[in-house]
mmCIF file of C-alpha atoms in Angstrom:
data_model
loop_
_atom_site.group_PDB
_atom_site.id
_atom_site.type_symbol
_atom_site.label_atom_id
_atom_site.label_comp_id
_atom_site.label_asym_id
_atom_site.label_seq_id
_atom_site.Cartn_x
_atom_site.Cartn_y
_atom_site.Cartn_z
ATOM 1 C CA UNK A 1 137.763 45.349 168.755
ATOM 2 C CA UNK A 2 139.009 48.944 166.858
ATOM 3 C CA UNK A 3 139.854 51.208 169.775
ATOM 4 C CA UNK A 4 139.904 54.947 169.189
ATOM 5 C CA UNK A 5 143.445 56.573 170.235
ATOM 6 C CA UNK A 6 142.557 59.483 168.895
ATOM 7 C CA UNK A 7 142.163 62.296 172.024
ATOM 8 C CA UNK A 8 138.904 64.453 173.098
ATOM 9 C CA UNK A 9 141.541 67.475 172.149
ATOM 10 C CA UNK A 10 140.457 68.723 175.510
ATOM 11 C CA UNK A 11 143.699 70.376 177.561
ATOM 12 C CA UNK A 12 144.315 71.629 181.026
ATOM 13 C CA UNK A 13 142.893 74.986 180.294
ATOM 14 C CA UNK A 14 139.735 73.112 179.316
ATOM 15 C CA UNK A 15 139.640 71.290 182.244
ATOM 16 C CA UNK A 16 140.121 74.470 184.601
ATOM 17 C CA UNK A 17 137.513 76.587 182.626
ATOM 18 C CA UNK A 18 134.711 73.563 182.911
ATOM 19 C CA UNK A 19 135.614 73.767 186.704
ATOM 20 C CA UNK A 20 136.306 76.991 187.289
ATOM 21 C CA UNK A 21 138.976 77.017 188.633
ATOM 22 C CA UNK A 22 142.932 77.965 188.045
ATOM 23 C CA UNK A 23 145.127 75.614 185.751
ATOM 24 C CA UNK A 24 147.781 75.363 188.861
ATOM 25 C CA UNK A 25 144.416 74.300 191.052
ATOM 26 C CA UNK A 26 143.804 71.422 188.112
ATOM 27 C CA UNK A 27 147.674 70.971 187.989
ATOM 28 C CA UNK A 28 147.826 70.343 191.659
ATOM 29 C CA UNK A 29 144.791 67.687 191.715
ATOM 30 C CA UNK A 30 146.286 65.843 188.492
ATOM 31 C CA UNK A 31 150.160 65.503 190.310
ATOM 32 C CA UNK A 32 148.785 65.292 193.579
ATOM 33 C CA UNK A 33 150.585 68.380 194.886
ATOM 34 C CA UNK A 34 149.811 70.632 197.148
ATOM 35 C CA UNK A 35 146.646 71.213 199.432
ATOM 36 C CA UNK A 36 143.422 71.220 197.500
ATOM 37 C CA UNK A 37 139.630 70.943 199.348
ATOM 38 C CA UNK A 38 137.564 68.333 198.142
ATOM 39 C CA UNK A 39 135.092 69.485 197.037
ATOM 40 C CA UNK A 40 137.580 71.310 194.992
ATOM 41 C CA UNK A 41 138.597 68.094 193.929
ATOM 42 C CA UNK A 42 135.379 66.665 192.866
ATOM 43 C CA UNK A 43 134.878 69.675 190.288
ATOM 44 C CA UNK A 44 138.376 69.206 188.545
ATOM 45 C CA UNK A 45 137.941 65.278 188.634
ATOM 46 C CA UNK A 46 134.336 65.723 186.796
ATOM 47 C CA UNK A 47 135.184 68.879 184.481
ATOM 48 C CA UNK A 48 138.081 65.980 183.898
ATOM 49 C CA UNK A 49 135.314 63.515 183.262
ATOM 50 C CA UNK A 50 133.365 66.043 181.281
ATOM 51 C CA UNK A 51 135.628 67.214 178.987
ATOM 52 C CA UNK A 52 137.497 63.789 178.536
ATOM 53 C CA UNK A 53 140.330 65.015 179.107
ATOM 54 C CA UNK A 54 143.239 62.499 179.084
ATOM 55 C CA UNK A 55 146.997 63.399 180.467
ATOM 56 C CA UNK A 56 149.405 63.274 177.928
ATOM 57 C CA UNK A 57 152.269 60.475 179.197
ATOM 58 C CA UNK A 58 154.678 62.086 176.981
ATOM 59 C CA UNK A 59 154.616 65.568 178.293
ATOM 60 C CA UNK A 60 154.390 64.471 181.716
ATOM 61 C CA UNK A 61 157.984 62.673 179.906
ATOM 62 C CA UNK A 62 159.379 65.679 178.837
ATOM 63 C CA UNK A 63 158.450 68.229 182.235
ATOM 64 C CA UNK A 64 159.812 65.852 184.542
ATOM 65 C CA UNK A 65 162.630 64.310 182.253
ATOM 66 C CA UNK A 66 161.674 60.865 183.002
ATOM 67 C CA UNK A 67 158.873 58.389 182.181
ATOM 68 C CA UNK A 68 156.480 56.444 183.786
ATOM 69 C CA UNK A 69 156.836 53.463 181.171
ATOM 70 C CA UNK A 70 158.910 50.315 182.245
ATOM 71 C CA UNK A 71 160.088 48.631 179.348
ATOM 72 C CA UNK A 72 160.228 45.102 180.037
ATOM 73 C CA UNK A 73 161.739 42.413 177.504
ATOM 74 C CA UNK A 74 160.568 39.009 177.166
ATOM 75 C CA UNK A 75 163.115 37.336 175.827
ATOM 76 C CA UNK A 76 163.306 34.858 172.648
ATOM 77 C CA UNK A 77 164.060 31.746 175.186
ATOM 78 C CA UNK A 78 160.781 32.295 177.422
ATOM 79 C CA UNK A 79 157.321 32.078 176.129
ATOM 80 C CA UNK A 80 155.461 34.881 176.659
ATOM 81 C CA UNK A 81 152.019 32.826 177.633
ATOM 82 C CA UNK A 82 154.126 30.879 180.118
ATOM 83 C CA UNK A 83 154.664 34.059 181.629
ATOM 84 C CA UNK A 84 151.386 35.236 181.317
ATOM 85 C CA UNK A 85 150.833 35.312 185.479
ATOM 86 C CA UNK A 86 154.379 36.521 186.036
ATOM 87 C CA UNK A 87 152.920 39.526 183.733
ATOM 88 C CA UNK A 88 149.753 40.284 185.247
ATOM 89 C CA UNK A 89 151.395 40.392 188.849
ATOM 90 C CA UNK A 90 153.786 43.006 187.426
ATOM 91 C CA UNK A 91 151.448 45.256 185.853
ATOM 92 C CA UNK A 92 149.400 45.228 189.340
ATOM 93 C CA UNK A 93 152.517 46.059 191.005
ATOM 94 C CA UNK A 94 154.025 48.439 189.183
ATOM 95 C CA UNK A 95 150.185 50.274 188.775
ATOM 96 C CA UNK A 96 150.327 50.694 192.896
ATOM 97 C CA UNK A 97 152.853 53.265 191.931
ATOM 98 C CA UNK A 98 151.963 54.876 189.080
ATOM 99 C CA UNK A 99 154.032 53.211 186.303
ATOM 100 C CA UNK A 100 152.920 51.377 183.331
ATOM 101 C CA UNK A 101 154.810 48.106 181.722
ATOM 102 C CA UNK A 102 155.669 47.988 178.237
ATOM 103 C CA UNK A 103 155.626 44.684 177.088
ATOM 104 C CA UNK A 104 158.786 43.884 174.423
ATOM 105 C CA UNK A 105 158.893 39.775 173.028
ATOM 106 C CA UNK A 106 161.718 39.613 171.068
ATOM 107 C CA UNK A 107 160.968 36.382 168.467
ATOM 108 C CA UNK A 108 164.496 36.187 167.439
ATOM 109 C CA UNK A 109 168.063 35.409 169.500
ATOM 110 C CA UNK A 110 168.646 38.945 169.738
ATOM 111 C CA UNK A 111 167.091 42.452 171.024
ATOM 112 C CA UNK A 112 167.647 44.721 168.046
ATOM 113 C CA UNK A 113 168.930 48.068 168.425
ATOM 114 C CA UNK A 114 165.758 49.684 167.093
ATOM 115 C CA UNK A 115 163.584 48.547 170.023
ATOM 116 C CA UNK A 116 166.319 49.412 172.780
ATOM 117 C CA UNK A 117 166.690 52.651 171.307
ATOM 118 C CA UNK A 118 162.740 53.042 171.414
ATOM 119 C CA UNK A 119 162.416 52.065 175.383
ATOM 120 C CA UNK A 120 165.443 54.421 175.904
ATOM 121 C CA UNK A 121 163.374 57.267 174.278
ATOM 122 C CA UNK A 122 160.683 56.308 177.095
ATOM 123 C CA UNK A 123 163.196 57.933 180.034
ATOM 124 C CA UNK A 124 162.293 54.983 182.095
ATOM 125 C CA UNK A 125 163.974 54.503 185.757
ATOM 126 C CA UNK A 126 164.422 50.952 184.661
ATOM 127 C CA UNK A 127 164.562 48.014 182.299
ATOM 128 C CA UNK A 128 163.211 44.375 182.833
ATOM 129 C CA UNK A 129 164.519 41.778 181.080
ATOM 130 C CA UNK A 130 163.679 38.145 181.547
ATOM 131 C CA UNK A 131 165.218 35.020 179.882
ATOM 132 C CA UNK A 132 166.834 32.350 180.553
ATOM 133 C CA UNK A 133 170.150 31.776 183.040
ATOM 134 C CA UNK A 134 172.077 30.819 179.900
ATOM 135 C CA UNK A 135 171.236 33.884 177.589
ATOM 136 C CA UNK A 136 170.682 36.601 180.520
ATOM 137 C CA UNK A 137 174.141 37.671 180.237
ATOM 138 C CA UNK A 138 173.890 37.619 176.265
ATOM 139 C CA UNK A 139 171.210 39.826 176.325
ATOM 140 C CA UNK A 140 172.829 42.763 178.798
ATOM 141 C CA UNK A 141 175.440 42.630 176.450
ATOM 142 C CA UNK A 142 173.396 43.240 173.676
ATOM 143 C CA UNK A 143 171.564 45.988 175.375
ATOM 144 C CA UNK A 144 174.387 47.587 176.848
ATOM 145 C CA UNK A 145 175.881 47.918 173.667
ATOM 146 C CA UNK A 146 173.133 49.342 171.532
ATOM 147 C CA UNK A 147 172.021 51.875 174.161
ATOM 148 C CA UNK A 148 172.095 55.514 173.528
ATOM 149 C CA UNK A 149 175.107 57.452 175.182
#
């Protein structure tokens, strides 16, 4: 299936206008700030609906200086569908709190620099890596030294 990525275009003013309301009101429902009646709530979350608005992950990236992305490596050494479970428990886990893996499975017997440089673009709080006892070490190494400074 073709998925559109392409955005409504709709922003927070938008969103606001359609419920008539301030931005800082919509502002304060999106980050779940502040106090805000429901019923208040229920207009931003359909004008939301409405307009299609979408929140942009990256500017959310650059206000806060941090991301909600976890990159998380699959090494060369593990297969990625015998860690298909491990995945899916992740992803649930990390969604409780508002973050959202980034799957990375590196096909060859090193992470290139290109890819770490990518997740390290992402902010994130953290990097997984899994692999192997014997190439764990390897692979920190290899990270550690092609990480941005």
């Amino acid at each position: 299936a073709v998925v559109s990525t392409q955005s409504t275009g709709a922003n927070i003013k938008d969103v606001a206008r359609e419920a008539g309301v301030s931005i800082a009101t919509v502002s304060r429902v999106l980050n779940k700030t502040g106090t805000v009646a429901t019923a208040t709530k229920q207009k931003v979350n359909k004008a939301i609906e409405k307009t299609g608005f979408i929140i942009s992950a990256s500017a959310v990236s650059m206000k806060k200086q941090e991301s909600r992305l976890i990159p998380f490596y699959i090494c060369d050494d593990i297969k990625a569908e015998d860690f298909k479970k491990v995945i899916e428990i992740m992803i649930d886990y990390f969604e409780v709190y508002g973050f959202s893996l980034v799957v990375f499975n590196t096909s060859t017997n090193f992470i290139n620099k290109h890819s770490i440089q990518y997740a390290l673009t992402l902010k994130p709080k953290f990097i997984v890596l899994a692999a192997t006892n014997k190439k764990i070490l390897k692979y920190k190494k290899e990270f550690e030294k092609n990480a941005i400074k």
